[in-house]
Short mmCIF file of C-alpha atoms in Angstrom, two decimals:
data_model
loop_
_atom_site.label_atom_id
_atom_site.label_comp_id
_atom_site.label_asym_id
_atom_site.label_seq_id
_atom_site.Cartn_x
_atom_site.Cartn_y
_atom_site.Cartn_z
CA UNK A 1 -10.23 23.76 -5.03
CA UNK A 2 -10.67 23.90 -1.26
CA UNK A 3 -14.26 23.37 -0.16
CA UNK A 4 -15.80 26.24 1.81
CA UNK A 5 -16.99 25.63 5.35
CA UNK A 6 -20.74 25.91 5.86
CA UNK A 7 -22.05 27.66 8.96
CA UNK A 8 -25.60 27.66 10.33
CA UNK A 9 -26.66 30.67 12.42
CA UNK A 10 -29.69 30.11 14.69
CA UNK A 11 -31.05 33.19 16.46
CA UNK A 12 -34.52 34.67 16.84
CA UNK A 13 -33.19 38.25 16.46
CA UNK A 14 -33.16 39.35 12.83
CA UNK A 15 -30.39 41.91 13.39
CA UNK A 16 -28.12 39.28 14.96
CA UNK A 17 -28.71 36.81 12.10
CA UNK A 18 -27.99 39.42 9.44
CA UNK A 19 -24.90 40.71 11.21
CA UNK A 20 -23.43 37.24 11.60
CA UNK A 21 -24.38 36.39 8.00
CA UNK A 22 -22.48 39.42 6.74
CA UNK A 23 -19.41 38.77 8.94
CA UNK A 24 -19.08 35.14 8.01
CA UNK A 25 -19.61 35.74 4.29
CA UNK A 26 -16.92 38.41 4.39
CA UNK A 27 -14.59 35.76 5.87
CA UNK A 28 -15.37 33.38 2.98
CA UNK A 29 -17.85 31.00 4.62
CA UNK A 30 -21.14 29.73 3.20
CA UNK A 31 -23.91 30.69 5.63
CA UNK A 32 -27.52 29.69 6.29
CA UNK A 33 -29.71 31.25 8.96
CA UNK A 34 -32.69 30.04 10.99
CA UNK A 35 -34.97 32.07 13.26
CA UNK A 36 -35.98 29.16 15.54
CA UNK A 37 -35.27 25.53 16.43
CA UNK A 38 -37.76 24.03 13.96
CA UNK A 39 -36.25 25.92 11.01
CA UNK A 40 -32.77 24.99 12.22
CA UNK A 41 -33.63 21.29 12.37
CA UNK A 42 -35.04 21.34 8.83
CA UNK A 43 -31.87 22.96 7.51
CA UNK A 44 -29.67 20.64 9.59
CA UNK A 45 -31.35 17.53 8.18
CA UNK A 46 -30.82 18.75 4.61
CA UNK A 47 -27.20 19.78 4.74
CA UNK A 48 -23.87 19.16 6.44
CA UNK A 49 -22.63 22.10 8.46
CA UNK A 50 -19.06 22.61 9.62
CA UNK A 51 -20.19 24.71 12.57
CA UNK A 52 -23.45 25.91 14.18
CA UNK A 53 -23.83 29.17 16.07
CA UNK A 54 -26.79 28.82 18.38
CA UNK A 55 -28.63 31.35 20.57
CA UNK A 56 -29.66 29.89 23.92
CA UNK A 57 -32.82 31.93 24.54
CA UNK A 58 -35.36 31.51 21.74
CA UNK A 59 -39.16 31.16 21.64
CA UNK A 60 -40.34 27.55 21.56
CA UNK A 61 -37.48 25.05 21.85
CA UNK A 62 -34.55 26.66 23.69
CA UNK A 63 -31.05 26.75 22.29
CA UNK A 64 -29.90 24.35 25.03
CA UNK A 65 -32.58 21.77 24.11
CA UNK A 66 -31.75 22.21 20.43
CA UNK A 67 -28.09 21.63 21.25
CA UNK A 68 -28.94 18.26 22.79
CA UNK A 69 -31.10 17.32 19.81
CA UNK A 70 -28.45 18.28 17.25
CA UNK A 71 -25.86 16.26 19.15
CA UNK A 72 -28.18 13.25 18.96
CA UNK A 73 -28.15 13.60 15.17
CA UNK A 74 -24.43 14.30 14.91
CA UNK A 75 -22.23 13.86 18.02
CA UNK A 76 -19.32 15.45 16.14
CA UNK A 77 -21.18 18.68 15.31
CA UNK A 78 -19.32 21.83 16.40
CA UNK A 79 -21.79 24.06 18.22
CA UNK A 80 -21.01 27.45 19.75
CA UNK A 81 -23.66 28.94 22.03
CA UNK A 82 -24.40 32.64 22.27
CA UNK A 83 -26.50 34.48 24.82
CA UNK A 84 -27.25 37.87 26.26
CA UNK A 85 -27.87 36.32 29.68
CA UNK A 86 -24.57 34.79 30.65
CA UNK A 87 -24.06 32.94 33.91
CA UNK A 88 -21.49 30.49 35.19
CA UNK A 89 -24.09 27.74 35.63
CA UNK A 90 -25.42 28.08 32.08
CA UNK A 91 -21.87 28.09 30.70
CA UNK A 92 -21.01 24.89 32.58
CA UNK A 93 -24.26 23.27 31.46
CA UNK A 94 -23.60 24.22 27.82
CA UNK A 95 -20.11 22.77 27.82
CA UNK A 96 -21.28 19.61 29.58
CA UNK A 97 -23.95 19.20 26.91
CA UNK A 98 -21.31 19.17 24.20
CA UNK A 99 -20.98 22.82 23.15
CA UNK A 100 -17.54 23.73 21.80
CA UNK A 101 -17.60 27.20 23.37
CA UNK A 102 -19.84 29.83 24.87
CA UNK A 103 -19.82 33.56 24.00
CA UNK A 104 -21.89 36.51 25.16
CA UNK A 105 -23.70 39.31 23.42
CA UNK A 106 -22.84 41.86 22.20
CA UNK A 107 -20.60 39.75 20.00
CA UNK A 108 -17.12 40.96 19.22
CA UNK A 109 -16.50 40.05 15.53
CA UNK A 110 -12.76 39.54 16.08
CA UNK A 111 -13.33 37.26 19.08
CA UNK A 112 -15.99 35.29 17.21
CA UNK A 113 -13.77 34.93 14.14
CA UNK A 114 -10.91 33.66 16.30
CA UNK A 115 -13.10 31.07 18.07
CA UNK A 116 -14.62 29.81 14.82
CA UNK A 117 -11.23 29.48 13.10
CA UNK A 118 -9.80 27.66 16.11
CA UNK A 119 -12.76 25.26 16.26
CA UNK A 120 -12.58 24.42 12.54
CA UNK A 121 -8.81 24.00 12.68
CA UNK A 122 -9.04 21.57 15.59
CA UNK A 123 -11.81 19.65 13.84
CA UNK A 124 -9.72 19.33 10.68
CA UNK A 125 -6.80 18.00 12.69
CA UNK A 126 -9.05 15.43 14.39
CA UNK A 127 -10.44 14.30 11.02
CA UNK A 128 -6.95 13.97 9.53
CA UNK A 129 -5.76 11.96 12.54
CA UNK A 130 -8.75 9.62 12.24
CA UNK A 131 -8.11 9.12 8.50
CA UNK A 132 -4.41 8.50 9.12
CA UNK A 133 -5.13 5.95 11.85
CA UNK A 134 -7.73 4.19 9.69
CA UNK A 135 -5.26 4.09 6.82
CA UNK A 136 -2.49 2.64 8.99
CA UNK A 137 -4.83 0.13 10.65
CA UNK A 138 -6.10 -1.01 7.27
CA UNK A 139 -2.74 -1.68 5.66
CA UNK A 140 -1.27 -3.12 8.84
CA UNK A 141 -3.57 -6.12 8.67
CA UNK A 142 -1.97 -9.26 7.30
CA UNK A 143 -5.09 -9.41 5.09
CA UNK A 144 -3.17 -7.45 2.45
CA UNK A 145 -1.44 -10.78 1.88
CA UNK A 146 -4.05 -12.75 -0.02
CA UNK A 147 -4.52 -16.41 0.75
CA UNK A 148 -6.51 -18.77 2.97
CA UNK A 149 -4.37 -21.87 2.49
CA UNK A 150 -2.89 -23.47 5.58
CA UNK A 151 0.57 -22.30 4.43
CA UNK A 152 -0.55 -18.67 4.34
CA UNK A 153 -2.35 -18.96 7.66
CA UNK A 154 0.91 -20.18 9.16
CA UNK A 155 2.71 -17.18 7.66
CA UNK A 156 0.13 -14.78 9.14
CA UNK A 157 0.76 -16.38 12.53
CA UNK A 158 4.54 -16.01 12.14
CA UNK A 159 4.14 -12.37 11.11
CA UNK A 160 2.03 -11.56 14.15
CA UNK A 161 4.48 -13.35 16.43
CA UNK A 162 7.70 -11.81 15.19
CA UNK A 163 6.20 -8.34 14.68
CA UNK A 164 5.94 -7.94 18.45
CA UNK A 165 9.72 -8.21 18.76
CA UNK A 166 12.76 -6.49 17.29
CA UNK A 167 14.23 -9.77 16.03
CA UNK A 168 16.00 -9.80 12.69
CA UNK A 169 13.95 -11.68 10.09
CA UNK A 170 15.05 -13.55 6.97
CA UNK A 171 12.31 -14.08 4.36
CA UNK A 172 12.89 -16.84 1.82
CA UNK A 173 10.92 -17.61 -1.32
CA UNK A 174 10.93 -17.65 -5.08
CA UNK A 175 10.65 -14.44 -7.06
CA UNK A 176 7.13 -13.08 -7.11
CA UNK A 177 5.89 -14.83 -3.96
CA UNK A 178 5.38 -11.60 -2.01
CA UNK A 179 8.47 -11.31 0.22
CA UNK A 180 8.21 -7.51 0.32
CA UNK A 181 4.55 -7.74 1.36
CA UNK A 182 5.54 -9.95 4.30
CA UNK A 183 8.24 -7.47 5.29
CA UNK A 184 5.71 -4.64 5.11
CA UNK A 185 3.21 -6.59 7.22
CA UNK A 186 5.84 -7.22 9.90
CA UNK A 187 6.78 -3.54 9.99
CA UNK A 188 3.19 -2.28 10.05
CA UNK A 189 2.26 -4.61 12.89
CA UNK A 190 5.29 -3.66 14.97
CA UNK A 191 5.92 -0.84 17.42
CA UNK A 192 7.98 0.81 14.66
CA UNK A 193 4.99 1.26 12.30
CA UNK A 194 4.87 5.03 12.74
CA UNK A 195 8.50 5.29 11.56
CA UNK A 196 9.86 4.63 8.05
CA UNK A 197 10.03 1.29 6.30
CA UNK A 198 13.04 1.77 4.02
CA UNK A 199 13.52 -0.74 1.19
CA UNK A 200 16.83 -1.41 -0.55
CA UNK A 201 17.02 -3.68 -3.60
CA UNK A 202 20.59 -4.88 -3.07
CA UNK A 203 20.66 -6.69 -6.40
CA UNK A 204 19.89 -3.60 -8.42
CA UNK A 205 23.07 -1.68 -7.54
CA UNK A 206 26.81 -2.26 -8.10
CA UNK A 207 29.02 -2.48 -5.01
CA UNK A 208 30.18 1.14 -4.99
CA UNK A 209 26.67 2.56 -5.35
CA UNK A 210 25.22 0.10 -2.84
CA UNK A 211 27.65 1.35 -0.16
CA UNK A 212 26.56 4.92 -0.81
CA UNK A 213 22.90 3.86 -0.86
CA UNK A 214 23.19 2.05 2.47
CA UNK A 215 25.51 4.34 4.43
CA UNK A 216 25.23 7.69 2.60
CA UNK A 217 28.15 9.81 1.42
CA UNK A 218 29.85 13.12 2.04
CA UNK A 219 30.17 15.86 -0.56
CA UNK A 220 33.15 15.11 -2.81
CA UNK A 221 33.45 11.47 -1.64
CA UNK A 222 33.55 10.37 -5.27
CA UNK A 223 32.97 11.77 -8.74
CA UNK A 224 29.41 13.01 -8.91
CA UNK A 225 28.98 13.37 -5.14
CA UNK A 226 28.03 17.03 -5.31
CA UNK A 227 26.09 16.97 -2.04
CA UNK A 228 26.13 15.15 1.30
CA UNK A 229 23.52 12.44 1.18
CA UNK A 230 21.90 10.34 3.92
CA UNK A 231 22.04 6.58 3.56
CA UNK A 232 19.15 4.14 3.95
CA UNK A 233 20.28 3.07 7.45
CA UNK A 234 20.13 6.70 8.56
CA UNK A 235 16.72 7.17 6.93
CA UNK A 236 15.40 4.06 8.70
CA UNK A 237 16.09 5.51 12.15
CA UNK A 238 13.26 4.40 14.45
CA UNK A 239 11.82 2.13 11.77
CA UNK A 240 12.75 -0.86 9.64
CA UNK A 241 15.19 -1.42 6.80
CA UNK A 242 14.24 -4.14 4.30
CA UNK A 243 17.25 -5.56 2.44
CA UNK A 244 15.87 -7.37 -0.60
CA UNK A 245 18.00 -9.75 -2.67
CA UNK A 246 20.53 -9.94 0.16
CA UNK A 247 22.28 -12.90 -1.48
CA UNK A 248 23.68 -10.69 -4.25
CA UNK A 249 25.85 -8.35 -2.16
CA UNK A 250 29.64 -8.47 -2.42
CA UNK A 251 31.93 -9.78 0.30
CA UNK A 252 33.15 -6.25 1.05
CA UNK A 253 29.62 -4.96 1.66
CA UNK A 254 28.80 -8.11 3.65
CA UNK A 255 31.61 -7.25 6.10
CA UNK A 256 30.37 -3.69 6.51
CA UNK A 257 26.76 -4.83 6.79
CA UNK A 258 27.56 -7.28 9.57
CA UNK A 259 29.32 -4.58 11.57
CA UNK A 260 26.48 -2.08 11.11
CA UNK A 261 23.80 -4.60 12.10
CA UNK A 262 25.71 -5.48 15.27
CA UNK A 263 26.74 -1.96 16.34
CA UNK A 264 23.95 0.17 14.79
CA UNK A 265 26.73 2.61 13.91
CA UNK A 266 28.38 3.55 10.61
CA UNK A 267 30.14 6.33 8.73
CA UNK A 268 29.11 7.82 5.42
CA UNK A 269 31.28 7.05 2.39
CA UNK A 270 34.10 9.62 2.44
CA UNK A 271 33.26 10.72 5.97
CA UNK A 272 34.71 10.25 9.46
CA UNK A 273 31.72 11.06 11.66
CA UNK A 274 30.21 8.06 13.44
CA UNK A 275 26.46 7.98 12.95
CA UNK A 276 24.10 5.99 15.15
CA UNK A 277 20.71 4.77 13.99
CA UNK A 278 18.01 2.66 15.64
CA UNK A 279 16.62 0.28 13.03
CA UNK A 280 15.26 -3.22 12.62
CA UNK A 281 16.58 -5.43 9.82
CA UNK A 282 14.43 -7.62 7.60
CA UNK A 283 16.24 -9.34 4.72
CA UNK A 284 14.96 -11.46 1.86
CA UNK A 285 16.34 -13.59 -0.92
CA UNK A 286 15.23 -16.11 -3.53
CA UNK A 287 18.65 -17.79 -3.39
CA UNK A 288 19.80 -20.72 -1.29
CA UNK A 289 21.98 -19.00 1.29
CA UNK A 290 23.07 -22.35 2.76
CA UNK A 291 24.61 -23.22 -0.59
CA UNK A 292 26.15 -19.76 -0.98
CA UNK A 293 27.76 -20.15 2.45
CA UNK A 294 29.15 -23.58 1.49
CA UNK A 295 30.52 -22.10 -1.73
CA UNK A 296 32.16 -19.29 0.24
CA UNK A 297 30.15 -16.65 -1.61
CA UNK A 298 28.18 -15.55 1.45
CA UNK A 299 29.70 -14.98 4.89
CA UNK A 300 28.62 -17.53 7.47
CA UNK A 301 28.63 -15.02 10.34
CA UNK A 302 26.36 -12.63 8.42
CA UNK A 303 24.08 -15.52 7.45
CA UNK A 304 23.58 -16.52 11.06
CA UNK A 305 23.15 -12.87 12.07
CA UNK A 306 20.32 -12.47 9.52
CA UNK A 307 18.81 -15.91 9.94
CA UNK A 308 17.48 -15.42 13.46
CA UNK A 309 13.83 -15.87 12.51
CA UNK A 310 13.01 -17.34 9.13
CA UNK A 311 9.78 -17.13 7.17
CA UNK A 312 9.57 -19.25 4.03
CA UNK A 313 6.90 -18.28 1.51
CA UNK A 314 5.74 -21.24 -0.58
CA UNK A 315 5.45 -20.89 -4.36
CA UNK A 316 1.96 -20.41 -5.74
CA UNK A 317 1.94 -23.92 -7.28
CA UNK A 318 2.07 -25.34 -3.75
CA UNK A 319 -1.03 -23.47 -2.62
CA UNK A 320 -3.35 -23.65 -5.61
CA UNK A 321 -6.40 -23.19 -3.39
CA UNK A 322 -5.34 -19.55 -3.12
CA UNK A 323 -5.41 -19.00 -6.90
CA UNK A 324 -9.17 -18.22 -7.20
CA UNK A 325 -8.95 -15.82 -4.24
CA UNK A 326 -5.92 -14.05 -5.68
CA UNK A 327 -7.33 -14.00 -9.22
CA UNK A 328 -10.59 -12.42 -8.10
CA UNK A 329 -8.72 -9.94 -5.90
CA UNK A 330 -6.64 -8.79 -8.88
CA UNK A 331 -9.72 -8.82 -11.12
CA UNK A 332 -11.48 -6.39 -8.80
CA UNK A 333 -8.33 -4.26 -8.57
CA UNK A 334 -7.89 -3.90 -12.32
CA UNK A 335 -11.56 -3.60 -13.30
CA UNK A 336 -11.79 -0.74 -10.82
CA UNK A 337 -8.66 1.03 -12.05
CA UNK A 338 -9.62 0.51 -15.72
CA UNK A 339 -13.33 1.22 -15.09
CA UNK A 340 -14.39 -1.99 -16.85
CA UNK A 341 -17.51 -4.03 -16.08
CA UNK A 342 -16.17 -7.56 -15.76
CA UNK A 343 -18.01 -9.58 -13.15
CA UNK A 344 -15.91 -12.74 -12.94
CA UNK A 345 -13.75 -15.43 -14.50
CA UNK A 346 -15.20 -18.25 -16.62
CA UNK A 347 -14.96 -21.81 -15.29
CA UNK A 348 -12.78 -22.80 -18.25
CA UNK A 349 -10.31 -19.94 -17.69
CA UNK A 350 -10.15 -20.71 -13.98
CA UNK A 351 -9.58 -24.39 -14.69
CA UNK A 352 -6.54 -23.59 -16.84
CA UNK A 353 -5.20 -21.20 -14.22
CA UNK A 354 -5.45 -23.92 -11.59
CA UNK A 355 -3.49 -26.35 -13.81
CA UNK A 356 -0.75 -23.85 -14.67
CA UNK A 357 2.47 -24.02 -12.58
CA UNK A 358 3.00 -20.24 -12.24
CA UNK A 359 6.81 -20.03 -12.35
CA UNK A 360 6.50 -16.27 -11.76
CA UNK A 361 4.20 -16.91 -8.78
CA UNK A 362 1.76 -14.26 -7.54
CA UNK A 363 3.41 -11.53 -9.61
CA UNK A 364 2.82 -13.55 -12.78
CA UNK A 365 -0.80 -14.19 -11.81
CA UNK A 366 -1.34 -10.48 -11.22
CA UNK A 367 0.15 -9.62 -14.61
CA UNK A 368 -1.96 -12.30 -16.30
CA UNK A 369 -5.18 -10.92 -14.82
CA UNK A 370 -4.21 -7.35 -15.74
CA UNK A 371 -3.62 -8.46 -19.33
CA UNK A 372 -6.92 -10.36 -19.36
CA UNK A 373 -8.86 -7.35 -18.09
CA UNK A 374 -7.31 -5.21 -20.85
CA UNK A 375 -8.33 -7.55 -23.69
CA UNK A 376 -11.61 -8.92 -22.26
CA UNK A 377 -14.66 -8.03 -24.38
CA UNK A 378 -17.35 -9.81 -22.35
CA UNK A 379 -18.61 -9.69 -18.79
CA UNK A 380 -16.29 -12.53 -17.76
CA UNK A 381 -12.63 -13.33 -18.30
CA UNK A 382 -12.50 -16.07 -20.96
CA UNK A 383 -9.75 -18.59 -21.66
CA UNK A 384 -8.61 -16.69 -24.76
CA UNK A 385 -8.12 -13.54 -22.64
CA UNK A 386 -5.35 -15.22 -20.67
CA UNK A 387 -1.71 -15.14 -21.85
CA UNK A 388 -0.92 -17.82 -24.43
CA UNK A 389 1.37 -19.80 -22.13
CA UNK A 390 -1.56 -20.30 -19.74
CA UNK A 391 -4.37 -20.83 -22.24
CA UNK A 392 -2.20 -23.42 -24.06
CA UNK A 393 -0.85 -24.98 -20.92
CA UNK A 394 -2.20 -28.36 -22.09
CA UNK A 395 0.56 -28.45 -24.70
CA UNK A 396 3.09 -28.64 -21.90
CA UNK A 397 1.22 -31.31 -20.01
CA UNK A 398 0.90 -33.38 -23.16
CA UNK A 399 4.66 -33.73 -23.52
CA UNK A 400 5.17 -35.24 -20.08
CA UNK A 401 6.99 -38.58 -20.31
CA UNK A 402 7.97 -37.86 -23.94
CA UNK A 403 11.48 -37.90 -25.36
CA UNK A 404 13.75 -34.87 -25.12
CA UNK A 405 13.50 -34.19 -28.85
CA UNK A 406 9.71 -34.38 -28.67
CA UNK A 407 9.71 -31.91 -25.80
CA UNK A 408 11.98 -29.57 -27.77
CA UNK A 409 9.82 -29.85 -30.88
CA UNK A 410 6.64 -29.02 -29.01
CA UNK A 411 8.26 -26.18 -27.12
CA UNK A 412 9.58 -24.59 -30.31
CA UNK A 413 6.16 -24.98 -31.93
CA UNK A 414 4.57 -23.33 -28.90
CA UNK A 415 6.95 -20.36 -28.97
CA UNK A 416 6.52 -19.89 -32.71
CA UNK A 417 2.76 -19.91 -32.32
CA UNK A 418 2.89 -17.47 -29.44
CA UNK A 419 4.99 -15.09 -31.56
CA UNK A 420 2.87 -15.61 -34.70
CA UNK A 421 5.89 -17.21 -36.38
CA UNK A 422 8.08 -14.14 -35.94
CA UNK A 423 11.45 -15.88 -36.30
CA UNK A 424 13.58 -13.15 -34.71
CA UNK A 425 11.33 -12.80 -31.66
CA UNK A 426 11.04 -16.56 -31.27
CA UNK A 427 14.81 -17.00 -31.52
CA UNK A 428 15.25 -14.35 -28.83
CA UNK A 429 12.73 -16.07 -26.55
CA UNK A 430 14.41 -19.44 -27.11
CA UNK A 431 17.88 -17.91 -26.51
CA UNK A 432 19.21 -19.27 -29.80
CA UNK A 433 20.21 -17.56 -33.07
CA UNK A 434 17.98 -17.43 -36.14
CA UNK A 435 20.05 -19.97 -38.11
CA UNK A 436 19.75 -22.52 -35.32
CA UNK A 437 16.02 -21.92 -35.13
CA UNK A 438 15.63 -22.38 -38.90
CA UNK A 439 17.58 -25.66 -38.67
CA UNK A 440 15.35 -26.94 -35.86
CA UNK A 441 12.19 -25.94 -37.73
CA UNK A 442 13.47 -27.93 -40.71
CA UNK A 443 14.58 -30.84 -38.50
CA UNK A 444 11.18 -31.18 -36.84
CA UNK A 445 9.19 -30.46 -39.97
CA UNK A 446 7.36 -27.54 -38.42
CA UNK A 447 5.20 -25.50 -40.78
CA UNK A 448 3.61 -22.10 -40.38
CA UNK A 449 -0.20 -22.44 -40.35
CA UNK A 450 -1.91 -21.12 -43.49
#
């Protein structure tokens, strides 16, 4: 429900106060009235007013002096002065003192209504612009990438450097390291931040759909194309297009992509119209593009076109000093969203998290903390709240330097325990069939705990 605007009317004439009270209430405003400056100040200190209508000539403190005092309390207050003794000099003085406008008695209700609506509308726009700018400034900080390790500080520096240019960027790193966050930080710190950041997961779509996704299509271009549709390159006009999992695209799309990146022009699938778009390209992959080029899977010319400026994000296991910072960041995030009172992470739980290798990187850590917050029954995350693979990480470390069969035995035992000896689930996790699993259980003499 939209909140009503509150208006304060300050005038020593009873008939003026009552008339304005009636007019404003009829227009849907909440209204308070004061007969002098002292009463107005008491009301002003108690409540927040959207607008103040203030008579200049009053006994005691004048309306002009009250205007200055109110502005000291709240420089953003909207104050409209009214008077029966208008003059050019007083009007200029009022406006210089911060009044929004200046009207004369007798007051025309229609004129007053128009001025008040205009003032409130402009104020709302200013507030929305301030909120929008604060929101953009907040998320444009590289701080949304968590980490104080020297590797992350180097990445922040690279982001700030390349963001000032229109250079194509290639982001490399394992899955879950935060490649999309880096792309977002580059975009939001660039001159294109007020235009779209369009993300395309190239690995999630087959070749035919990826072409349509990237370049758009015309009505009737293929079965199911009931409408003309804009592609991601068209949507990214003025902004940035982030091509994730770039190493998965087919040779045919690679050819088209190279041409579009170089010319900034393309045609929709099934169309003939040449479309131009001004976009910046940021690509990312967890694959070794050098190897893909050597194998002939990825075009060399496209690789060099994308690999102008490279940012490599290290895996979490190579920056373990960031784990406590990340863990506590996610803890705060999930305790807030789940409204749970968990104040921290026990030393034992943190110790195991620091020893774990985090193959899923930051994404796995985030999921582990979310799971821990869900099951936690105390004021701190305990070791048993963490996923089994982390809380029993010592089992993995114990098998180092052991024989292959010993490693297999311990791994099977671990998976069985994690799945509470559910054979089907364990076989699925181990990527073997049930018969093979039964044979290995028999071979290694594994027994279900009583």
